[in-house]
Coordinates of C-alpha atoms in Angstrom, one line a residue:
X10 CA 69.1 2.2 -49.4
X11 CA 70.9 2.1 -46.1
X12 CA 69.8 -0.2 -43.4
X13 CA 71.0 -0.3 -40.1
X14 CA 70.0 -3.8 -38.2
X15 CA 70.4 -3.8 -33.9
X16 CA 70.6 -5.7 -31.3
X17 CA 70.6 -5.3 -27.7
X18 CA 69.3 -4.8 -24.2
X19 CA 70.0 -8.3 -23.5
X20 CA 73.5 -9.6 -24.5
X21 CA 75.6 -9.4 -27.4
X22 CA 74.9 -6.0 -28.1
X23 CA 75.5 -5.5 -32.8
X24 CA 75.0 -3.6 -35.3
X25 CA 75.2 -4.2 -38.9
X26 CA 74.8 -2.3 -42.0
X27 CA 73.3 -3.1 -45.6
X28 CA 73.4 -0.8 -48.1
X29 CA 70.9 -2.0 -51.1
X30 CA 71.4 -5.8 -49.7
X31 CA 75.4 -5.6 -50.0
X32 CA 76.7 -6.0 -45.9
X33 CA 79.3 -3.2 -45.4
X34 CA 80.0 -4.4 -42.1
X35 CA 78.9 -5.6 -38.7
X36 CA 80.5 -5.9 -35.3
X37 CA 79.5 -6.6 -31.3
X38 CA 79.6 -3.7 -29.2
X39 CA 82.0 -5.5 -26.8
X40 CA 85.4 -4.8 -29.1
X41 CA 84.8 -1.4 -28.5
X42 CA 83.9 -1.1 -24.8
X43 CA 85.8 -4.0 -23.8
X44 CA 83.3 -5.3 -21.7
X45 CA 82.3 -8.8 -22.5
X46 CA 78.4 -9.7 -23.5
X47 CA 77.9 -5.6 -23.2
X48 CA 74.5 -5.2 -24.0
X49 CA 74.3 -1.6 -24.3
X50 CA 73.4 0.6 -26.9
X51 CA 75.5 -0.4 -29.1
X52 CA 77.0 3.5 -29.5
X53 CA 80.6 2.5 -30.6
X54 CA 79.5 -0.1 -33.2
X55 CA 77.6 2.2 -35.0
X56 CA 79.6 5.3 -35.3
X57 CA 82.5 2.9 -36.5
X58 CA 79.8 1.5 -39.2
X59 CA 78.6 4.8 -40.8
X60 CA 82.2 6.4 -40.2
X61 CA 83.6 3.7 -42.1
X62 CA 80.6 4.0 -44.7
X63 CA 81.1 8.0 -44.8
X64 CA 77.4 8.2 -43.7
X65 CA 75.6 10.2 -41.5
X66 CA 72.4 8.8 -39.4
X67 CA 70.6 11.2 -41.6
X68 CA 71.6 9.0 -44.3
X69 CA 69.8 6.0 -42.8
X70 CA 66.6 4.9 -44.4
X71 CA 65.7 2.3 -41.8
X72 CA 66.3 0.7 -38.4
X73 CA 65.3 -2.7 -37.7
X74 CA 65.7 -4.3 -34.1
X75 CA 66.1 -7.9 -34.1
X76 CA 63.1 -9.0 -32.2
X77 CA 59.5 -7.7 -31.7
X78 CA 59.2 -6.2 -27.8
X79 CA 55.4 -6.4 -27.9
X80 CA 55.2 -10.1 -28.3
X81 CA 58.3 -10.2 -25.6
X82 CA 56.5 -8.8 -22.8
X83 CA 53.3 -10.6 -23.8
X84 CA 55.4 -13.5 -23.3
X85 CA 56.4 -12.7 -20.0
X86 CA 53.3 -11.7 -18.5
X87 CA 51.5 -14.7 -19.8
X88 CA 54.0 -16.6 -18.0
X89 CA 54.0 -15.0 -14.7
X90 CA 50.2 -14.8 -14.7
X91 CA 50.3 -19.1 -15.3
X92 CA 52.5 -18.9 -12.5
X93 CA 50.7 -16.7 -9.8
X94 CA 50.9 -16.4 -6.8
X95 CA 54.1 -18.8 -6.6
X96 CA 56.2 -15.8 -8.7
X97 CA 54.0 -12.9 -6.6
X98 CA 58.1 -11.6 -5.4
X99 CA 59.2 -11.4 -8.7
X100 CA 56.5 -9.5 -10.5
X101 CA 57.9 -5.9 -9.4
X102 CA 61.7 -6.2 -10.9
X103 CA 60.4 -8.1 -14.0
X104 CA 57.8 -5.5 -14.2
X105 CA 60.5 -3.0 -13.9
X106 CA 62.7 -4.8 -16.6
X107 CA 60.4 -5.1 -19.5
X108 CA 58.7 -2.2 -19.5
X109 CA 61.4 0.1 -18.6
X110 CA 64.0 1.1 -21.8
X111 CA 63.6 -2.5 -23.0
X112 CA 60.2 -2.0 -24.1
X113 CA 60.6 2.0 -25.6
X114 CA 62.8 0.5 -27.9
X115 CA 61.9 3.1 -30.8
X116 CA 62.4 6.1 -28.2
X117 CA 65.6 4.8 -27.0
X118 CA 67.1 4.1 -31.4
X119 CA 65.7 7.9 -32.0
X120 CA 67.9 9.3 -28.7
X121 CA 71.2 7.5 -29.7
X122 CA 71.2 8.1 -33.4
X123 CA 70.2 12.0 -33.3
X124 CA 69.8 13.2 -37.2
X125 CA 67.9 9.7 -38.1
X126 CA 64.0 10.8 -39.6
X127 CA 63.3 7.0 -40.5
X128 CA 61.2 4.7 -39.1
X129 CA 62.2 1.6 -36.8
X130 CA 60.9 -1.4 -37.7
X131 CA 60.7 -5.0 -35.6
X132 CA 61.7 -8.5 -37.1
X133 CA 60.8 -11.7 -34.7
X134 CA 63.8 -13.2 -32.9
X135 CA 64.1 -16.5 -35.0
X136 CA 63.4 -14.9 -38.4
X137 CA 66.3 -12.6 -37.7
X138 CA 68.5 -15.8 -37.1
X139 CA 66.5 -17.4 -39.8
X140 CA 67.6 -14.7 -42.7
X141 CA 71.0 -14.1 -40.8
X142 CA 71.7 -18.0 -41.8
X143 CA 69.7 -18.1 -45.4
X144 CA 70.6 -14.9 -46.3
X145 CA 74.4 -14.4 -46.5
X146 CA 74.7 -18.8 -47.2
X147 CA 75.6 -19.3 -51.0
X148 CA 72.2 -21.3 -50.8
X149 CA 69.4 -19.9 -53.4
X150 CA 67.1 -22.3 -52.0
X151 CA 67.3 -24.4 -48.6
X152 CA 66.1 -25.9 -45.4
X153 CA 66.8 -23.6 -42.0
X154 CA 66.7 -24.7 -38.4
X155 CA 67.1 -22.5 -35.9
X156 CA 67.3 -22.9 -32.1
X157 CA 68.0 -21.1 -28.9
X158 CA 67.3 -20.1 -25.1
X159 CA 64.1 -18.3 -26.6
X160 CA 63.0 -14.7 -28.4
X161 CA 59.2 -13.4 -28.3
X162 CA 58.2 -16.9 -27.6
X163 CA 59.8 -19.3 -29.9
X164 CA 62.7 -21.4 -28.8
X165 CA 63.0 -23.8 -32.0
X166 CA 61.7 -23.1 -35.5
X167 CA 62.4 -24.9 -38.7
X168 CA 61.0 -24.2 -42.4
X169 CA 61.9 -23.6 -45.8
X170 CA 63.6 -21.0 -47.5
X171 CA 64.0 -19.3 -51.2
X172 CA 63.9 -16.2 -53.5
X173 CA 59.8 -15.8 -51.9
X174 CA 60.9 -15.5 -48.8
X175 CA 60.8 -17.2 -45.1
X176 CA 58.4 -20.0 -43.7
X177 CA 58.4 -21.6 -40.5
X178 CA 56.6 -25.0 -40.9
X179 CA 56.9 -26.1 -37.1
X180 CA 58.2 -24.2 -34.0
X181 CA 58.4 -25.0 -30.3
X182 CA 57.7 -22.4 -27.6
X183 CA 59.0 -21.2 -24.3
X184 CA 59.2 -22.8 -21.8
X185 CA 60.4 -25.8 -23.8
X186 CA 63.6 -24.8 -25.0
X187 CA 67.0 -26.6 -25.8
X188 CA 69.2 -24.1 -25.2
X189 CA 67.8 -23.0 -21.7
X190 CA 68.8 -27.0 -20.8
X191 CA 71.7 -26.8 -22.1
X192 CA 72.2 -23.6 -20.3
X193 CA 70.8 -25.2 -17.1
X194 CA 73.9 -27.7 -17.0
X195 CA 76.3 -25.1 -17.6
X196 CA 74.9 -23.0 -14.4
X197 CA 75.0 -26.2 -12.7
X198 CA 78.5 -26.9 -12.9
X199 CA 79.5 -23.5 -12.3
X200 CA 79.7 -21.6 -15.6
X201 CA 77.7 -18.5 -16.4
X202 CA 74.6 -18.5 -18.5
X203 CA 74.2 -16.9 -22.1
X204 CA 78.7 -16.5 -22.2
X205 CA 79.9 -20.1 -20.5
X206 CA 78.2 -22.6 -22.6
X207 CA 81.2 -23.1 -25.3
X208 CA 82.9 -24.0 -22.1
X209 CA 80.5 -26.8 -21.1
X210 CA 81.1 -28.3 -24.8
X211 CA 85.1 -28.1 -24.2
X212 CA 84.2 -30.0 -21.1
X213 CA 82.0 -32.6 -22.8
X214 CA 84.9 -34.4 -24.6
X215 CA 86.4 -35.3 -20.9
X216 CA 83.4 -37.5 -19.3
X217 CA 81.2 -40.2 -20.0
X218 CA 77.7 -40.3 -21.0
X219 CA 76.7 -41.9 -17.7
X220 CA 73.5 -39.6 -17.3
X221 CA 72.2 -38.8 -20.9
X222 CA 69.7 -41.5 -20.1
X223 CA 68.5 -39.9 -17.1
X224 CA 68.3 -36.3 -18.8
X225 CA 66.3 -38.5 -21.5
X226 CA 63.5 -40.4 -19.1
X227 CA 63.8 -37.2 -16.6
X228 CA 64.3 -33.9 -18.2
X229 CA 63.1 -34.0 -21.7
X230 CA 60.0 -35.8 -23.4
X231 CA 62.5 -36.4 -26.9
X232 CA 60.2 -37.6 -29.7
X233 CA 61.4 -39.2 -32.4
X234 CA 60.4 -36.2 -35.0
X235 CA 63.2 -34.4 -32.7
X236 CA 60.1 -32.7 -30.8
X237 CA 60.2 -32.1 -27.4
X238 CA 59.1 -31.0 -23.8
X239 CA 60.6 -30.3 -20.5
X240 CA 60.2 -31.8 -17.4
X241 CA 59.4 -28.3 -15.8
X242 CA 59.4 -29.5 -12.0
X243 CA 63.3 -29.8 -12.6
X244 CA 63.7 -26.1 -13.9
X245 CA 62.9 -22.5 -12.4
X246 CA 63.9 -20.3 -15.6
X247 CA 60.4 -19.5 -16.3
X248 CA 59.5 -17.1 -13.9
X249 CA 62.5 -17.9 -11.0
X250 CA 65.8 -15.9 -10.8
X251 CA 67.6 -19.1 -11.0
X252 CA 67.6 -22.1 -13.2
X253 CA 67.1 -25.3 -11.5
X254 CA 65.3 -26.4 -9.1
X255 CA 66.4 -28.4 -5.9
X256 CA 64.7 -31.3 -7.4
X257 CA 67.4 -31.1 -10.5
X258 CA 70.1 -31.1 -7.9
X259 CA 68.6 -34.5 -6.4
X260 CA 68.2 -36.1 -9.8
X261 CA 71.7 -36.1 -10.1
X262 CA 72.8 -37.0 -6.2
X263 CA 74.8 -33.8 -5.6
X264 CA 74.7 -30.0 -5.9
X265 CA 75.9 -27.6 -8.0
X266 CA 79.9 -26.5 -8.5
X267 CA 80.6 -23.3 -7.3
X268 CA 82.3 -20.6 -9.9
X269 CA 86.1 -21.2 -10.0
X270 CA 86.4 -24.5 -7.9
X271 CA 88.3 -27.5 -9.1
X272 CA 86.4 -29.0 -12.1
X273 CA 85.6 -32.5 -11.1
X274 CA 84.3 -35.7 -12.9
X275 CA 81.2 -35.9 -12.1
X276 CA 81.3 -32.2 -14.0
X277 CA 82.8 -33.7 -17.3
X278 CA 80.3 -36.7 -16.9
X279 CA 77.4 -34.0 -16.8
X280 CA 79.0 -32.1 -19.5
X281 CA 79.3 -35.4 -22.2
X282 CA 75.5 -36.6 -20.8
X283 CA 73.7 -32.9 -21.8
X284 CA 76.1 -32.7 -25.1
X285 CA 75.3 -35.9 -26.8
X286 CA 71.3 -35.5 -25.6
X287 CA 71.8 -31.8 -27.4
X288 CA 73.4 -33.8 -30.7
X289 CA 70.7 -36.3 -30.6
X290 CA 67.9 -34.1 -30.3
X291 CA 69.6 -31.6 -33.0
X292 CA 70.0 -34.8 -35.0
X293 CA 66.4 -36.1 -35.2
X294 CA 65.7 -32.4 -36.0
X295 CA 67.4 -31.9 -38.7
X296 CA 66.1 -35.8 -39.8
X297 CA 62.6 -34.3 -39.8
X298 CA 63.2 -30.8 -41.7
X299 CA 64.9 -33.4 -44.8
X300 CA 62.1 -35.7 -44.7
X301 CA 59.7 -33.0 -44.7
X302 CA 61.3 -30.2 -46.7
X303 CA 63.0 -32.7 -49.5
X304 CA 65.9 -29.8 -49.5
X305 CA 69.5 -30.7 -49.9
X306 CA 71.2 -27.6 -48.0
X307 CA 70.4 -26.5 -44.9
X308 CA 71.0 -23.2 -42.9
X309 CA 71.5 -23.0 -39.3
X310 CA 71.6 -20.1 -36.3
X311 CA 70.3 -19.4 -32.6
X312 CA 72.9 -19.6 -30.2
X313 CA 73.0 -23.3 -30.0
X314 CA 74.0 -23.4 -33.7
X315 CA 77.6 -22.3 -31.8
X316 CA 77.9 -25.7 -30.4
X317 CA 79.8 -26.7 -33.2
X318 CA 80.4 -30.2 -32.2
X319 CA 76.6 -30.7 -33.0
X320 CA 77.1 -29.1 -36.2
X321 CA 80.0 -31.5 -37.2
X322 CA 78.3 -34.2 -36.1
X323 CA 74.7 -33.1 -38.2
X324 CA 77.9 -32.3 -41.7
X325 CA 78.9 -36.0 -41.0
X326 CA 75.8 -37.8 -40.9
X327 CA 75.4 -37.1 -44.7
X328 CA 71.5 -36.0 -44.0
X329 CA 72.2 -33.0 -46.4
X330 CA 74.6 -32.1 -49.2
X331 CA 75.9 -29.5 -47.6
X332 CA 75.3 -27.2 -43.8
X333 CA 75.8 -23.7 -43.1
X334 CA 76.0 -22.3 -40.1
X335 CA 75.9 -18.3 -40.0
X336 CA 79.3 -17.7 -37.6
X337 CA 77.4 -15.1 -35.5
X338 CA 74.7 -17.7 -34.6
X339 CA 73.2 -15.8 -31.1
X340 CA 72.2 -12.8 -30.7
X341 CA 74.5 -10.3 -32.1
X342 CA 73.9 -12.1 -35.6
X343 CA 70.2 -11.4 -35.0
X344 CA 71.3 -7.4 -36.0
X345 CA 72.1 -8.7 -39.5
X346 CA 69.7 -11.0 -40.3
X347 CA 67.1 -7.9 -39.2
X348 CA 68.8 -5.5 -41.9
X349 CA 68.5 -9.0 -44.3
X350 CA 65.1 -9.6 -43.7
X351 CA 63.9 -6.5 -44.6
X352 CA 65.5 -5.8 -47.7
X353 CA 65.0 -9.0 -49.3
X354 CA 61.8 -10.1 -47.4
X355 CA 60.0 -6.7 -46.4
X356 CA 60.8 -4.8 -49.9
X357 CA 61.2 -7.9 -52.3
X358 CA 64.5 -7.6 -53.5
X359 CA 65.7 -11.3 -54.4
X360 CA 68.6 -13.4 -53.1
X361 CA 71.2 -13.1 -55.4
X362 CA 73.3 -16.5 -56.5
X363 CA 76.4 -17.5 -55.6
X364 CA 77.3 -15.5 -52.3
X365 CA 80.5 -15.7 -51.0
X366 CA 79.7 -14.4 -47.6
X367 CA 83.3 -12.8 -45.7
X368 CA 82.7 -13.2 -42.0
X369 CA 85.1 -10.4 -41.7
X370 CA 83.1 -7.5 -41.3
X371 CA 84.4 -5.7 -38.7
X372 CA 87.5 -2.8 -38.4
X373 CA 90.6 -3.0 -39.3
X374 CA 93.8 -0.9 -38.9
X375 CA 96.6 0.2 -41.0
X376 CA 100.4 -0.4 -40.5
X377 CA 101.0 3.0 -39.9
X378 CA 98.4 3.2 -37.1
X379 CA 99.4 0.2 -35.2
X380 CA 103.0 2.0 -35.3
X381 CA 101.6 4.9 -34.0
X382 CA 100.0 3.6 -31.5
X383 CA 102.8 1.5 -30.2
X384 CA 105.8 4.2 -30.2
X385 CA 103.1 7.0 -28.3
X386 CA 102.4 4.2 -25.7
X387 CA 106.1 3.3 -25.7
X388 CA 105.7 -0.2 -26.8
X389 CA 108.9 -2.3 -27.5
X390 CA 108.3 -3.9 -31.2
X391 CA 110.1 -5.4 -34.2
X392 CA 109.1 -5.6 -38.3
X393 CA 109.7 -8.5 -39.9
X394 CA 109.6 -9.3 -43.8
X395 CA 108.3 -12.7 -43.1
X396 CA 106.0 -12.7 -40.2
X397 CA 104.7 -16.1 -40.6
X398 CA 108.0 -17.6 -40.6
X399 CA 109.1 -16.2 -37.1
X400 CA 105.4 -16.9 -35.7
X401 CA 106.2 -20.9 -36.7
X402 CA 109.6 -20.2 -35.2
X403 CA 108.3 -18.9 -31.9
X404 CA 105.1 -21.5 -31.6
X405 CA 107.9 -24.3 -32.0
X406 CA 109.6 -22.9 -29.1
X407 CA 106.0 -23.0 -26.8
X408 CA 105.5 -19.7 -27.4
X409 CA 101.9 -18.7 -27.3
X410 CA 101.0 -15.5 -29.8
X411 CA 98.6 -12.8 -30.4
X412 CA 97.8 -12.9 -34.3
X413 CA 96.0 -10.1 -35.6
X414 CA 95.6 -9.1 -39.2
X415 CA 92.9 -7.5 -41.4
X416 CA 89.3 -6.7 -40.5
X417 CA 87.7 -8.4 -37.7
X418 CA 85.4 -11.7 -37.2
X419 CA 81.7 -11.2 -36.8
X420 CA 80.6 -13.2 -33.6
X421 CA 82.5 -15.3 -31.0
X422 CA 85.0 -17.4 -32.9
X423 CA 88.6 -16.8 -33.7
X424 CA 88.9 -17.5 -37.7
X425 CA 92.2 -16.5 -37.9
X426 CA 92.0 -12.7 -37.8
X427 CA 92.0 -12.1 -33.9
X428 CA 93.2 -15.5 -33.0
X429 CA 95.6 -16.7 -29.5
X430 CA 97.5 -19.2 -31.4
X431 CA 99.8 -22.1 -29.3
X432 CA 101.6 -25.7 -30.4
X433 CA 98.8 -28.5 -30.0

């Protein structure tokens, strides 16, 4: 049976495809199109799937999209209506937004994929994540946690899972959501939402803690189960085009860096207060789901499952045996765990034992291709018998190298495939 998960329509455009619960492959539109976050159709990805798979979209028995568009737009208009008449200017473009292409999403898979007579089928934002983490981990039974800016309307979910399936056990909802405060310090000092928050963390390391308290008594009721709420005078992401309000601005004394200006102290100091509030909250999370679960593995995704600083901090603290974290945690991971979830959860077919999951899943190209490529574009290159060798020779001269080998990483971390390498 062929599966086909999707994302897309909002960022980090995938696909990924399972045939009978074995993943042949999956990969973000954006190696293709070259356009960063694309979240289009994701054309390319696919035709590079079922080419590589010698299938046709005839062949496909099922599409599943990674989230369910009728609970997305209830979600939305439920927020706007608790908002009225304060959001009045907005209504039209949102209007516009959700129940344009975004909402037709069954129209819009039958257009791109001409020959496919299946059927499309929805899986919630967070169990995608859920069963893109559980599924491929070498886990038969575990704890998952998953957390992010937010899906239909969840924003953090936590539960159990095994051979019977999924259960959430406790979720929070929109507007209370972790990664959208995260993501509200990285639009603050002057990084883009939903692409620059890995840069906020790099950030972190530089500052002081000086306002986590403030964040803590201010921005978010943290209970001790790892619960929470936000302070939402201080935020406008609910129904605003921005994400603060002026009111966050004068917590803090100053206003917000502008895009490309010099990156100043107070920035790192903002950085380290929002990163180790993010740790602490993940932390008394992940305390609860242990006490409550009694499981000794846990599985982690959502795009703040990329803050991997968190994650190492969560693997040293001992509260499980062992963590993993699926390594296409946002939403382009969502398109596998969608295919996941319905073979194994939808139709019943168990978790087999043992996985070894390859994060590899995307293309890869021959020697003779690369050659080709380079002598028709008249591209100056050498061979070498031992390429590893001169690559240490060149990085102990400062040299700062392109490595590419084999098929390429699922989601947005270099592991050593498509990797810029430099001396520390």
């Amino acid at each position: 049976m062929n599966i086909l998960g999707l994302s897309f329509f909002y960022h980090d455009s995938a696909a990924a495809l399972v045939q009978d619960g074995r993943i042949l492959g999956a990969v973000q539109e954006e190696r293709f199109t070259r356009i960063k976050f694309d979240n289009r159709f994701p054309t390319l990805s696919v035709q590079y799937l079922l080419c590589e798979a010698g299938l046709k979209p005839a062949d496909l028995d099922r599409v599943v999209f990674y989230e369910n568009p009728w609970k997305k737009v209830g979600r939305i208009c439920s927020s706007y209506a608790r908002n009225f008449p304060r959001d009045a200017a907005m209504i039209p473009n949102v209007a516009r937004a959700q129940l344009g292409k975004k909402f037709w999403i069954k129209s819009v898979v039958h257009r791109e994929l001409p020959g496919f007579r299946g059927a499309v089928s929805f899986v919630d934002h967070h169990i995608s994540h859920a069963a893109s983490a559980f599924y491929p981990s070498p886990f038969t039974h575990a704890a998952f946690l998953t957390a992010d800016g937010v899906g239909e309307w969840d924003t953090t979910t936590w539960g159990v899972a095994s051979e019977k399936g999924l259960e959430i056990r406790k979720r929070i909802d929109f507007p209370h959501s972790l990664g959208l405060l995260y993501s509200a310090f990285t639009n603050f000092i002057g990084f883009r939402v939903n692409s620059g928050e890995y840069k906020l963390m790099g950030l972190a390391p530089y500052g002081e803690p000086k306002y986590a308290q403030t964040i803590l008594e201010k921005l978010i009721d943290l209970k001790p189960d790892g619960s929470y709420r936000l302070n939402m005078e201080y935020f406008d992401f609910e129904t605003g085009d921005g994400m603060v309000t002026e009111k966050f601005a004068k917590l803090f004394g100053r206003s917000a860096r502008q895009p490309e200006s010099e990156v100043t102290q107070s920035d790192m100091d903002l950085a380290r207060s929002i990163q180790e509030v993010t740790e602490e909250v993940l932390y008394r999370l992940a305390t609860t789901v242990k006490t409550e679960t009694g499981e000794q593995f846990l599985c982690l995704a959502g795009g703040v499952a990329l803050n991997c600083v968190a994650n190492g901090r969560l693997l040293r603290s001992g509260l499980f045996e062992d963590i993993w974290v699926q390594p296409a945690a946002g939403d382009a991971g969502g398109a596998l765990g969608a295919a996941l979830y319905y073979w194994h959860s939808r139709l019943g077919n168990p978790k087999a034992a043992g996985i070894r999951f390859d994060p590899y899943l995307g293309p890869e190209y021959r020697a003779e291709e690369i050659k080709e490529y380079l002598e028709s574009n008249y591209i100056p290159y050498a061979e070498h018998e031992n390429i590893a060798l001169v690559a240490a020779r060149l990085l102990s001269e400062g040299k700062i190298l392109g490595w590419f080998s084999g098929r390429m990483e699922y989601g947005p971390r270099a592991l050593g495939n498509r990797s810029i390498l430099g001396h520390p």
